[in-house]
Short mmCIF file of C-alpha atoms in Angstrom, two decimals:
data_model
loop_
_atom_site.label_atom_id
_atom_site.label_comp_id
_atom_site.label_asym_id
_atom_site.label_seq_id
_atom_site.Cartn_x
_atom_site.Cartn_y
_atom_site.Cartn_z
CA MET A 768 -43.32 188.66 34.02
CA SER A 769 -44.15 185.47 35.64
CA ASP A 770 -41.55 182.96 36.30
CA PHE A 771 -44.34 180.16 36.42
CA SER A 772 -42.97 178.99 39.98
CA PHE A 773 -46.60 179.62 41.63
CA VAL A 774 -49.46 179.28 39.25
CA PRO A 775 -52.92 178.02 40.92
CA SER A 776 -53.63 174.31 40.71
CA ALA A 777 -50.10 173.46 39.43
CA PRO A 778 -46.92 172.09 41.11
CA ARG A 779 -44.95 174.83 42.88
CA SER A 780 -41.23 175.25 42.21
CA ARG A 781 -40.16 178.29 44.20
CA ASP A 782 -38.30 176.08 46.91
CA THR A 783 -35.42 174.54 45.37
CA TRP A 784 -34.35 172.93 48.54
CA LEU A 785 -37.51 171.08 48.97
CA LEU A 786 -37.31 170.09 45.29
CA LYS A 787 -33.91 168.63 45.88
CA ALA A 788 -35.26 166.73 49.14
CA LEU A 789 -38.01 165.16 46.92
CA ALA A 790 -35.70 164.12 44.27
CA ALA A 791 -33.33 162.37 46.99
CA ASP A 792 -36.54 160.70 48.73
CA LEU A 793 -37.43 159.51 45.15
CA GLY A 794 -34.47 158.03 44.25
CA GLU A 795 -33.69 156.32 47.75
CA ALA A 796 -37.16 154.69 47.40
CA GLY A 797 -36.43 153.29 43.95
CA TYR A 798 -39.10 155.16 42.28
CA THR A 799 -37.18 154.72 39.02
CA VAL A 800 -38.44 152.98 35.67
CA ASP A 801 -36.49 149.98 36.37
CA GLY A 802 -37.57 150.04 40.34
CA VAL A 803 -41.40 150.22 39.40
CA ALA A 804 -41.07 147.59 36.76
CA GLY A 805 -39.12 145.25 39.08
CA PHE A 806 -41.65 145.85 41.92
CA LEU A 807 -44.71 145.42 39.76
CA GLY A 808 -43.64 142.50 37.82
CA ASP A 809 -44.03 142.20 33.76
CA ASP A 810 -47.94 141.66 33.87
CA ALA A 811 -48.76 144.27 36.26
CA SER A 812 -46.25 146.67 34.39
CA ALA A 813 -47.90 145.83 30.85
CA ALA A 814 -51.17 146.39 32.41
CA LEU A 815 -50.32 149.79 33.66
CA GLN A 816 -49.22 150.84 30.17
CA ARG A 817 -52.66 150.13 28.89
CA ASP A 818 -54.05 152.34 32.04
CA GLN A 819 -55.34 149.22 33.65
CA LEU A 820 -54.57 149.83 37.28
CA VAL A 821 -55.88 146.70 39.19
CA PRO A 822 -53.01 144.45 38.75
CA ALA A 823 -50.49 147.07 40.34
CA LEU A 824 -53.07 148.03 43.00
CA LEU A 825 -53.07 144.10 44.03
CA ALA A 826 -49.26 144.15 43.84
CA CYS A 827 -49.26 147.10 46.37
CA ARG A 828 -51.62 145.57 48.68
CA ALA A 829 -49.79 142.47 48.73
CA GLU A 830 -46.63 144.41 49.64
CA ALA A 831 -48.62 146.08 52.54
CA GLU A 832 -48.92 142.57 54.12
CA ALA A 833 -45.39 142.15 54.13
CA GLU A 834 -43.41 142.44 57.43
CA GLN A 835 -41.29 145.31 56.13
CA PRO A 836 -43.12 146.83 53.25
CA ARG A 837 -40.91 148.69 50.72
CA ARG A 838 -41.07 152.21 50.56
CA LEU A 839 -41.70 152.17 46.96
CA ALA A 840 -45.17 151.07 47.14
CA LEU A 841 -46.30 154.27 48.54
CA PRO A 842 -45.43 156.47 45.73
CA VAL A 843 -46.90 153.74 43.30
CA LEU A 844 -50.16 153.88 45.27
CA LEU A 845 -50.23 157.71 45.25
CA TRP A 846 -49.13 159.02 42.05
CA LEU A 847 -49.68 156.06 39.54
CA LEU A 848 -52.93 154.40 40.92
CA GLY A 849 -54.58 157.67 42.35
CA GLU A 850 -55.20 155.80 45.73
CA THR A 851 -55.71 157.42 49.11
CA VAL A 852 -53.00 157.34 51.77
CA GLU A 853 -52.17 158.27 55.22
CA ARG A 854 -50.04 161.08 56.61
CA ALA A 855 -47.83 158.17 58.47
CA GLN A 856 -47.41 156.44 55.09
CA LEU A 857 -46.28 159.64 53.33
CA ASP A 858 -43.85 160.63 56.34
CA ALA A 859 -42.24 157.15 56.52
CA ALA A 860 -41.97 156.62 52.61
CA LEU A 861 -40.59 160.23 51.86
CA PRO A 862 -38.90 161.24 55.10
CA ARG A 863 -37.21 164.59 53.67
CA THR A 864 -40.29 165.91 52.38
CA GLY A 865 -42.93 164.57 54.09
CA THR A 866 -46.55 165.25 54.28
CA GLU A 867 -46.25 169.11 54.51
CA GLY A 868 -43.64 169.33 51.88
CA LEU A 869 -45.73 167.58 49.16
CA LEU A 870 -48.56 169.82 50.19
CA GLU A 871 -46.31 172.90 49.91
CA LEU A 872 -45.07 171.58 46.56
CA GLY A 873 -48.64 171.04 45.35
CA LEU A 874 -48.32 167.46 44.71
CA ILE A 875 -50.98 166.06 47.09
CA GLU A 876 -54.24 167.15 48.65
CA ARG A 877 -56.01 166.33 51.57
CA GLY A 878 -58.77 163.59 51.15
CA ARG A 879 -62.19 163.64 52.43
CA ILE A 880 -61.25 161.41 55.55
CA PHE A 881 -59.38 163.60 58.29
CA GLY A 882 -55.65 162.63 58.22
CA THR A 883 -55.68 161.11 54.65
CA PHE A 884 -54.15 162.56 51.32
CA ARG A 885 -54.33 161.90 47.82
CA ALA A 886 -52.40 162.80 44.68
CA ALA A 887 -53.02 166.31 43.03
CA VAL A 888 -51.04 165.26 40.07
CA ASP A 889 -49.44 162.48 38.24
CA LEU A 890 -45.80 161.98 39.09
CA ARG A 891 -43.91 159.13 37.46
CA PRO A 892 -40.55 158.11 36.63
CA TYR A 893 -39.02 158.51 33.00
CA ALA A 894 -35.97 157.40 31.29
CA ALA A 895 -34.75 159.01 27.83
CA ASP A 896 -34.63 156.68 25.02
CA ASP A 897 -33.83 159.22 22.05
CA GLY A 898 -30.53 157.80 20.56
CA GLY A 899 -28.62 160.66 21.88
CA ALA A 900 -25.87 160.42 24.69
CA GLY A 901 -25.34 162.19 27.67
CA THR A 902 -22.74 164.74 28.18
CA ALA A 903 -20.46 165.96 31.23
CA GLU A 904 -22.93 168.87 31.80
CA ASN A 905 -26.17 166.73 31.34
CA PRO A 906 -25.24 163.20 32.11
CA GLY A 907 -28.93 161.81 32.09
CA GLY A 908 -30.30 159.09 34.25
CA ASP A 909 -33.45 158.55 36.11
CA LEU A 910 -35.92 161.49 35.77
CA TRP A 911 -39.47 162.27 37.18
CA VAL A 912 -42.15 163.94 35.30
CA ALA A 913 -45.46 165.66 36.69
CA SER A 914 -48.40 166.14 34.99
CA ASP A 915 -52.28 166.30 35.47
CA LEU A 916 -54.03 162.89 36.60
CA GLY A 917 -55.70 160.79 33.73
CA SER A 918 -59.24 159.88 33.54
CA HIS A 919 -58.07 156.25 34.73
CA GLN A 920 -56.89 157.74 37.76
CA ARG A 921 -59.46 160.42 38.67
CA PRO A 922 -62.73 159.52 36.67
CA GLY A 923 -64.45 162.33 34.65
CA VAL A 924 -63.95 164.48 31.91
CA LEU A 925 -60.55 166.09 31.52
CA ARG A 926 -60.13 169.71 32.79
CA ARG A 927 -60.02 172.02 29.68
CA ASP A 928 -56.33 173.21 30.86
CA HIS A 929 -55.33 169.60 31.19
CA VAL A 930 -51.63 169.39 31.18
CA LEU A 931 -50.69 166.20 29.19
CA GLY A 932 -48.11 163.56 30.66
CA ILE A 933 -45.78 161.26 28.64
CA GLY A 934 -47.93 160.10 25.73
CA GLN A 935 -47.12 158.01 22.74
CA ALA A 936 -47.04 161.10 20.57
CA SER A 937 -44.55 162.90 22.80
CA LEU A 938 -42.37 159.73 22.63
CA SER A 939 -42.61 159.54 19.17
CA LEU A 940 -41.37 162.89 18.73
CA ALA A 941 -38.49 162.21 20.87
CA GLN A 942 -37.40 159.49 18.98
CA LEU A 943 -37.68 161.23 15.62
CA THR A 944 -35.42 164.22 16.75
CA VAL A 945 -32.14 164.50 15.42
CA ARG A 946 -29.83 164.72 18.28
CA THR A 947 -26.73 166.57 16.88
CA PRO A 948 -25.26 169.33 19.11
CA VAL A 949 -26.94 172.94 18.78
CA ASP A 950 -26.50 176.24 20.37
CA ARG A 951 -30.18 177.27 20.48
CA ALA A 952 -33.30 175.24 20.39
CA LEU A 953 -37.03 175.99 20.76
CA ASP A 954 -39.71 173.57 22.24
CA LEU A 955 -42.83 175.03 20.93
CA GLY A 956 -45.77 173.76 22.72
CA THR A 957 -43.78 172.50 25.70
CA GLY A 958 -46.66 171.10 27.87
CA CYS A 959 -45.00 169.26 30.78
CA GLY A 960 -41.56 169.85 29.30
CA ILE A 961 -40.74 166.16 27.91
CA GLN A 962 -39.00 167.70 24.73
CA THR A 963 -37.11 170.13 26.86
CA PHE A 964 -35.73 167.15 28.71
CA HIS A 965 -34.49 165.48 25.75
CA LEU A 966 -33.20 168.89 23.85
CA LEU A 967 -31.17 169.98 27.13
CA ARG A 968 -28.97 166.70 26.22
CA HIS A 969 -27.60 168.27 23.19
CA ALA A 970 -28.67 172.24 23.35
CA ARG A 971 -26.67 174.79 25.14
CA HIS A 972 -29.92 176.71 25.86
CA VAL A 973 -33.58 175.88 25.44
CA THR A 974 -36.57 178.16 24.88
CA ALA A 975 -39.84 176.47 25.70
CA THR A 976 -43.23 178.19 25.06
CA ASP A 977 -46.92 177.13 25.39
CA ILE A 978 -50.19 178.75 25.68
CA SER A 979 -50.97 177.61 29.08
CA GLU A 980 -49.83 179.07 32.39
CA ARG A 981 -50.40 175.76 33.98
CA ALA A 982 -48.36 173.91 31.42
CA LEU A 983 -45.32 176.18 31.99
CA ALA A 984 -45.62 175.56 35.81
CA PHE A 985 -45.37 171.96 35.57
CA ALA A 986 -42.77 172.24 32.80
CA ARG A 987 -40.64 174.40 35.24
CA PHE A 988 -41.27 171.94 38.11
CA ASN A 989 -40.40 169.21 36.22
CA LEU A 990 -36.80 170.89 35.09
CA LEU A 991 -35.93 171.90 38.59
CA LEU A 992 -36.82 168.56 39.84
CA ASN A 993 -34.31 167.06 37.54
CA ALA A 994 -31.90 169.75 37.69
CA PRO A 995 -28.68 167.78 38.20
CA GLN A 996 -29.52 165.32 35.61
CA LEU A 997 -30.25 168.24 33.05
CA GLY A 998 -27.29 170.07 33.68
CA ILE A 999 -29.66 172.95 35.42
CA ASP A 1000 -28.15 175.06 38.16
CA PRO A 1001 -31.25 175.59 40.26
CA GLU A 1002 -30.32 179.19 41.25
CA GLN A 1003 -29.71 180.31 37.67
CA PRO A 1004 -31.92 178.40 35.45
CA ASP A 1005 -32.20 180.83 32.87
CA GLU A 1006 -28.61 179.93 31.72
CA ARG A 1007 -30.14 176.58 30.47
CA PHE A 1008 -33.75 177.27 29.65
CA THR A 1009 -36.53 180.08 29.30
CA LEU A 1010 -40.04 179.74 29.64
CA ARG A 1011 -42.51 181.99 27.47
CA LEU A 1012 -46.25 182.04 27.56
CA GLY A 1013 -47.76 182.44 23.85
CA SER A 1014 -49.40 181.05 20.93
CA LEU A 1015 -47.49 179.58 17.99
CA LEU A 1016 -44.48 181.76 17.06
CA GLU A 1017 -45.51 185.03 18.56
CA PRO A 1018 -43.34 184.63 21.76
CA VAL A 1019 -40.08 184.01 19.72
CA GLN A 1020 -40.79 186.52 16.56
CA GLY A 1021 -37.44 188.33 15.65
CA GLU A 1022 -35.35 185.34 17.16
CA SER A 1023 -33.62 182.53 15.44
CA PHE A 1024 -33.04 178.92 16.36
CA ASP A 1025 -30.73 175.97 15.19
CA LEU A 1026 -33.33 173.45 16.04
CA VAL A 1027 -37.29 173.55 16.62
CA VAL A 1028 -39.36 170.67 17.98
CA SER A 1029 -43.03 170.70 18.47
CA ASN A 1030 -45.82 168.38 19.37
CA PRO A 1031 -48.34 171.33 18.65
CA PRO A 1032 -52.11 171.22 19.69
CA PHE A 1033 -52.66 169.95 16.39
CA VAL A 1034 -56.03 167.91 16.89
CA ILE A 1035 -58.67 169.01 14.29
CA THR A 1036 -61.80 170.01 16.35
CA PRO A 1037 -65.09 171.71 15.27
CA ARG A 1038 -65.20 175.34 15.58
CA THR A 1039 -68.29 176.77 16.96
CA GLY A 1040 -69.26 180.57 16.91
CA THR A 1041 -70.05 180.60 20.79
CA GLU A 1042 -66.82 178.96 22.02
CA THR A 1043 -64.31 180.62 24.16
CA ASP A 1044 -60.87 179.81 25.09
CA ALA A 1045 -62.12 178.13 28.64
CA ASP A 1046 -64.29 175.58 26.11
CA ARG A 1047 -61.01 174.20 24.43
CA PHE A 1048 -58.80 171.35 25.59
CA THR A 1049 -55.62 173.29 25.29
CA TYR A 1050 -53.37 170.47 25.31
CA ARG A 1051 -54.57 169.25 21.94
CA ASP A 1052 -56.72 172.09 20.49
CA GLY A 1053 -54.71 175.24 19.16
CA GLY A 1054 -58.26 177.19 18.21
CA LEU A 1055 -57.79 177.14 14.63
CA ALA A 1056 -60.10 175.59 12.04
CA GLY A 1057 -59.28 172.15 10.60
CA ASP A 1058 -55.45 171.74 10.09
CA GLY A 1059 -54.68 175.50 10.50
CA ILE A 1060 -52.20 175.14 13.28
CA VAL A 1061 -50.07 172.62 10.92
CA ALA A 1062 -50.43 174.84 8.00
CA ALA A 1063 -49.37 177.89 10.04
CA LEU A 1064 -46.14 176.10 11.43
CA MET A 1065 -44.86 174.48 8.08
CA SER A 1066 -45.44 178.09 6.60
CA GLY A 1067 -44.00 180.00 9.20
CA LEU A 1068 -41.31 178.15 11.11
CA GLU A 1069 -38.90 179.32 8.43
CA THR A 1070 -39.02 182.78 9.92
CA VAL A 1071 -37.54 181.54 13.24
CA LEU A 1072 -34.88 179.05 11.90
CA ALA A 1073 -31.10 180.04 11.55
CA PRO A 1074 -29.71 179.33 7.97
CA GLY A 1075 -29.26 175.64 8.07
CA GLY A 1076 -31.63 175.20 10.96
CA THR A 1077 -34.04 172.36 11.02
CA ALA A 1078 -37.62 171.73 12.50
CA GLN A 1079 -39.20 168.47 13.66
CA MET A 1080 -42.92 168.35 14.53
CA LEU A 1081 -45.85 166.04 14.64
CA GLY A 1082 -49.31 166.87 12.86
CA ASN A 1083 -52.54 165.90 11.61
CA TRP A 1084 -53.51 167.06 7.97
CA GLU A 1085 -56.93 166.97 6.06
CA ILE A 1086 -57.00 164.77 2.96
CA PRO A 1087 -59.77 165.69 0.47
CA ALA A 1088 -62.36 162.99 -0.39
CA GLY A 1089 -61.35 161.22 -3.40
CA ARG A 1090 -57.79 162.54 -3.12
CA GLU A 1091 -56.05 160.08 -0.90
CA GLU A 1092 -53.33 159.06 -3.23
CA ALA A 1093 -52.61 162.61 -3.54
CA TRP A 1094 -52.52 163.35 0.27
CA SER A 1095 -49.53 165.52 0.28
CA GLU A 1096 -50.86 168.29 -2.38
CA ARG A 1097 -52.03 170.50 0.34
CA LEU A 1098 -49.06 170.03 2.49
CA GLU A 1099 -46.56 170.94 -0.55
CA GLN A 1100 -48.55 174.23 -0.85
CA TRP A 1101 -47.87 175.37 2.57
CA LEU A 1102 -43.97 175.45 2.20
CA PRO A 1103 -42.04 178.27 1.48
CA GLU A 1104 -39.50 178.39 -1.52
CA GLY A 1105 -36.34 178.29 0.45
CA THR A 1106 -37.64 175.51 2.75
CA ASP A 1107 -36.68 171.65 2.42
CA ALA A 1108 -39.24 169.17 3.46
CA TRP A 1109 -39.55 165.60 4.33
CA VAL A 1110 -42.87 164.37 5.55
CA ILE A 1111 -43.88 160.78 6.57
CA GLN A 1112 -47.41 160.00 6.82
CA ARG A 1113 -47.64 157.10 9.39
CA GLU A 1114 -51.25 156.56 9.66
CA ARG A 1115 -55.01 157.56 7.88
CA LEU A 1116 -58.18 157.66 9.66
CA THR A 1117 -61.73 158.34 8.43
CA PRO A 1118 -63.79 160.91 9.86
CA PRO A 1119 -65.62 158.68 12.33
CA GLU A 1120 -62.59 156.82 13.42
CA TYR A 1121 -61.01 160.33 14.12
CA ALA A 1122 -63.82 161.41 15.91
CA GLU A 1123 -64.14 158.38 18.14
CA MET A 1124 -60.51 158.63 18.97
CA TRP A 1125 -60.28 162.07 20.23
CA LEU A 1126 -63.78 161.86 22.07
CA ARG A 1127 -62.37 158.78 23.70
CA ASP A 1128 -59.06 160.61 24.71
CA ALA A 1129 -60.91 163.37 26.92
CA ALA A 1130 -63.43 160.85 28.36
CA GLN A 1131 -66.10 162.59 26.86
CA GLY A 1132 -68.49 159.48 26.54
CA ARG A 1133 -69.87 159.55 29.90
CA ASP A 1134 -72.99 161.64 29.01
CA ARG A 1135 -74.92 159.99 25.69
CA GLU A 1136 -76.43 162.85 24.59
CA ASP A 1137 -73.44 165.02 25.14
CA TYR A 1138 -71.42 162.36 22.97
CA VAL A 1139 -73.74 162.25 20.27
CA ALA A 1140 -73.73 165.99 19.78
CA ALA A 1141 -69.88 166.02 19.78
CA TYR A 1142 -69.62 163.11 17.41
CA ALA A 1143 -72.32 164.91 15.11
CA GLY A 1144 -70.14 168.01 15.34
CA TYR A 1145 -66.85 166.37 14.11
CA LEU A 1146 -68.66 164.75 11.22
CA ALA A 1147 -70.46 167.84 10.07
CA ASP A 1148 -67.36 169.86 10.31
CA PHE A 1149 -65.42 167.46 8.10
CA ALA A 1150 -68.22 167.31 5.50
CA SER A 1151 -68.17 171.15 5.63
CA ARG A 1152 -64.70 170.75 4.06
CA ASP A 1153 -65.17 167.70 2.03
CA VAL A 1154 -62.61 166.18 4.21
CA GLY A 1155 -62.40 162.23 3.26
CA SER A 1156 -59.72 161.35 5.72
CA VAL A 1157 -57.09 162.64 8.17
CA GLY A 1158 -53.46 161.91 7.72
CA PHE A 1159 -51.09 161.73 10.79
CA GLY A 1160 -47.11 161.66 10.71
CA SER A 1161 -44.13 163.56 11.33
CA VAL A 1162 -42.58 166.64 9.42
CA TRP A 1163 -38.95 167.65 8.86
CA LEU A 1164 -38.09 171.21 7.68
CA ARG A 1165 -34.89 172.87 6.94
CA ARG A 1166 -34.08 176.36 6.11
CA ARG A 1167 -31.69 176.01 3.23
CA GLN A 1168 -28.51 178.10 3.68
CA ASN A 1169 -28.27 178.57 -0.09
CA PRO A 1170 -31.68 179.30 -1.53
CA GLY A 1171 -30.75 178.40 -5.12
CA ALA A 1172 -29.45 174.64 -3.96
CA GLU A 1173 -31.25 171.60 -4.80
CA ALA A 1174 -34.38 171.20 -2.74
CA LEU A 1175 -35.36 168.17 -0.69
CA ARG A 1176 -38.88 167.80 -0.92
CA ARG A 1177 -39.94 164.30 0.12
CA PHE A 1178 -43.42 163.04 1.07
CA GLU A 1179 -43.98 159.49 1.62
CA GLU A 1180 -46.23 156.91 3.45
CA ILE A 1181 -44.88 154.51 5.80
CA THR A 1182 -47.39 152.48 7.61
CA HIS A 1183 -45.18 149.38 8.61
CA PRO A 1184 -43.23 149.32 11.94
CA ILE A 1185 -39.78 151.12 12.05
CA GLU A 1186 -36.76 151.04 14.15
CA GLN A 1187 -36.75 153.30 17.18
CA PRO A 1188 -35.20 155.76 17.83
CA VAL A 1189 -35.30 156.61 14.07
CA GLY A 1190 -33.60 159.99 14.61
CA PRO A 1191 -30.15 158.80 13.71
CA HIS A 1192 -31.14 157.20 10.60
CA LEU A 1193 -33.24 160.42 9.39
CA GLN A 1194 -29.92 162.41 10.00
CA ALA A 1195 -28.05 159.88 7.97
CA ALA A 1196 -30.44 160.07 4.98
CA VAL A 1197 -30.44 163.92 5.01
CA GLU A 1198 -26.47 163.74 4.98
CA ARG A 1199 -26.68 161.17 1.91
CA PHE A 1200 -29.07 163.68 0.25
CA ASP A 1201 -26.59 166.53 0.78
CA TRP A 1202 -23.86 164.08 -0.42
CA LEU A 1203 -25.53 163.50 -3.49
CA ALA A 1204 -26.90 167.00 -4.06
CA GLY A 1205 -23.13 168.14 -3.80
CA SER A 1206 -21.56 165.17 -5.96
CA SER A 1207 -21.20 166.39 -9.55
CA ASP A 1208 -20.58 162.64 -10.66
CA LEU A 1209 -22.20 159.69 -9.14
CA ALA A 1210 -20.42 157.51 -11.56
CA ALA A 1211 -17.21 158.13 -9.97
CA ALA A 1212 -18.43 157.15 -6.48
CA HIS A 1213 -17.49 153.85 -4.87
CA LEU A 1214 -20.47 152.30 -3.13
CA LEU A 1215 -20.83 149.49 -0.48
CA VAL A 1216 -24.27 147.65 0.47
CA ALA A 1217 -25.35 148.71 3.89
CA GLU A 1218 -24.88 146.29 6.61
CA ASP A 1219 -28.46 145.74 7.44
CA VAL A 1220 -29.61 145.21 3.83
CA THR A 1221 -30.47 141.63 2.84
CA GLU A 1222 -31.95 140.28 -0.51
CA GLU A 1223 -35.04 138.13 -0.99
CA ARG A 1224 -35.72 135.98 -4.00
CA HIS A 1225 -39.04 134.41 -4.87
CA GLN A 1226 -39.74 131.95 -7.99
CA ARG A 1227 -41.90 129.49 -9.04
CA PRO A 1228 -41.15 125.86 -8.36
CA GLY A 1229 -38.77 124.61 -11.08
CA ALA A 1230 -38.56 127.90 -12.45
CA GLU A 1231 -34.78 128.86 -13.73
CA HIS A 1232 -34.77 132.69 -12.46
CA PRO A 1233 -36.50 134.35 -9.78
CA GLY A 1234 -39.53 136.27 -10.67
CA VAL A 1235 -39.33 138.80 -7.98
CA ILE A 1236 -36.18 140.14 -6.15
CA LEU A 1237 -36.49 142.41 -3.33
CA LEU A 1238 -33.80 144.24 -1.13
CA ARG A 1239 -34.79 144.70 2.36
CA GLN A 1240 -33.74 147.17 5.27
CA GLY A 1241 -33.33 145.58 8.82
CA ALA A 1242 -32.90 148.84 10.27
CA GLY A 1243 -34.03 152.57 10.23
CA LEU A 1244 -37.32 153.12 8.02
CA ARG A 1245 -37.13 149.31 7.03
CA ARG A 1246 -37.99 149.94 3.45
CA THR A 1247 -38.14 147.23 0.77
CA ASN A 1248 -37.09 147.89 -2.65
CA LEU A 1249 -38.29 146.12 -5.79
CA MET A 1250 -35.29 145.23 -7.96
CA SER A 1251 -34.72 144.98 -11.72
CA THR A 1252 -32.35 142.36 -13.10
CA GLU A 1253 -29.83 145.34 -13.90
CA LEU A 1254 -29.97 146.82 -10.55
CA THR A 1255 -29.62 143.48 -8.86
CA GLY A 1256 -26.39 142.98 -10.70
CA PHE A 1257 -25.11 146.50 -9.89
CA VAL A 1258 -25.95 146.00 -6.21
CA SER A 1259 -24.10 142.55 -6.04
CA ALA A 1260 -20.92 144.37 -7.51
CA CYS A 1261 -20.85 146.98 -4.89
CA ASP A 1262 -17.96 145.98 -2.76
CA GLY A 1263 -16.18 149.47 -2.98
CA GLU A 1264 -13.60 148.37 -5.37
CA LEU A 1265 -15.23 149.58 -8.61
CA SER A 1266 -16.51 152.98 -9.20
CA ALA A 1267 -20.52 153.07 -10.05
CA GLY A 1268 -19.69 154.12 -13.46
CA GLN A 1269 -17.24 151.01 -13.75
CA ILE A 1270 -19.86 148.54 -12.79
CA SER A 1271 -22.54 150.28 -15.08
CA SER A 1272 -20.04 149.95 -18.08
CA ALA A 1273 -19.30 146.26 -17.26
CA LEU A 1274 -23.16 145.68 -16.81
CA ALA A 1275 -23.80 146.99 -20.17
CA ALA A 1276 -21.19 145.07 -22.00
CA LEU A 1277 -22.57 141.55 -20.05
CA LEU A 1278 -26.10 142.42 -21.15
CA ASP A 1279 -25.48 143.68 -24.44
CA ARG A 1280 -27.18 147.11 -23.69
CA THR A 1281 -25.99 149.69 -26.17
CA ASP A 1282 -28.85 151.91 -25.85
CA ALA A 1283 -27.87 155.64 -24.81
CA ALA A 1284 -30.62 155.39 -21.86
CA PHE A 1285 -29.07 152.47 -20.01
CA ALA A 1286 -26.35 154.25 -18.06
CA PRO A 1287 -28.53 157.43 -16.84
CA ASP A 1288 -31.50 155.20 -16.14
CA LEU A 1289 -29.41 152.78 -13.97
CA MET A 1290 -27.67 155.70 -12.11
CA GLN A 1291 -30.93 157.20 -11.49
CA GLU A 1292 -32.11 153.91 -9.69
CA VAL A 1293 -28.54 153.90 -7.88
CA ARG A 1294 -29.21 157.30 -6.76
CA ASN A 1295 -32.47 156.31 -5.29
CA LEU A 1296 -30.76 153.23 -3.30
CA VAL A 1297 -28.28 155.70 -2.06
CA LEU A 1298 -30.82 158.13 -0.92
CA ASP A 1299 -32.95 155.25 0.85
CA GLY A 1300 -29.64 153.89 2.40
CA PHE A 1301 -29.51 150.71 0.75
CA LEU A 1302 -26.00 151.69 -0.65
CA VAL A 1303 -23.85 153.87 1.27
CA PRO A 1304 -20.54 155.78 -0.22
CA VAL A 1305 -16.95 154.48 0.80
CA SER A 1306 -15.86 156.92 3.54
CA GLY A 1307 -12.67 158.84 2.85
#
């Protein structure tokens, strides 16, 4: 079985001494997130985030004119900007590794002019921001991530087995994931290994899978390049991670994990009768029709989850024309009986918008006729299934320890900005659900208003009472709740002194409410406020 240390056209990771030398060179040159930002300045850094290279290139050229140019300019020129450099520059900036070492690692290739070299990959600094904390075994710190060069660095259509780097989707998943300690975790569709980076901060062992050998080679290189920061012994990497080749759950059938994360190749792509694996962009296209990848995972992940184990993933799903308000119906049908689920839809695109986004992503607009044909293929594919729009969002799943317990099934659309990282808030919300499910009498609970909650009142000029009262969250999912007079009065009394039942009784007397439905209806509204985090139980 391949250990993916030597795969054609991918970085090579057999020589652990050379990887250690490279890490030392990069760190000494200041090639870190903060170092690059400080070197380029705010405007050039912001432009680079937009894949606009010119301001950074100008900064590097200005640095070359200095009496003693900083070593940092070389890796920026080479790997972030895709510029050609000379052997003497490489040897001076990265003296431990040198030009020959970089060639041996597969990070550079010879240029067209003798004695010049250019990047074979994108190699950039990275810093974790997932809401988790480092440990003695995995303290975190400055990291480096190799991936394939983008079209802004190397013009042209991406190669079909392109290995994606640090994108917004992978960052979103890292910030969504709950970072509680676990024994075994699975990174399904690891790509260049970003999710495994984060998982190793709180998992004893991570299994990472992908359908691409090149992706697994990139992942292995990245993990071993950052071995000290990730708590990996380069001589015994299997103690911390395992890499496996295969599609979906096939490589791990019969095993169980406490946590699964996945940024799968979920992009909905028109299928043709003549395509082969070599025709697909493997980093985004799993080969199934429509949203089949997401359907397969939502229905099948339970089989590899330990009891109580959770899974978090990103995905697209098709919404039938005219059913936009009922977008969750199909997703609910995919879920096994014993699975809890919380799906948050963050965005919705029309078929033309969706086609344009993914054609642009792979730089497929250079040939007009090819672009027209591909665009038409997307529209025809969606029309064949009567798709009116495509939803994008996140999925949280849990295999219930007790199949007979109350099910958590939540499907909601949240399109406004939320706090990042949001993982800790998702975990707190699940804990509140479990507390409510295990509480036989909410009326006996003592509640407090969460610290981030504010009240907002709107009324006509001269009016005696407000016409609209809103509760707003300043943190987490930043929800807004429209309040009734009764519920406003209840919340204003939640200082932890009186029980929920005592407050309800006092309100009934104050408002002269003698109807039998008053208390149960109010308690249901209170329950929703607890579930959403506006109210929290008094600890202890």
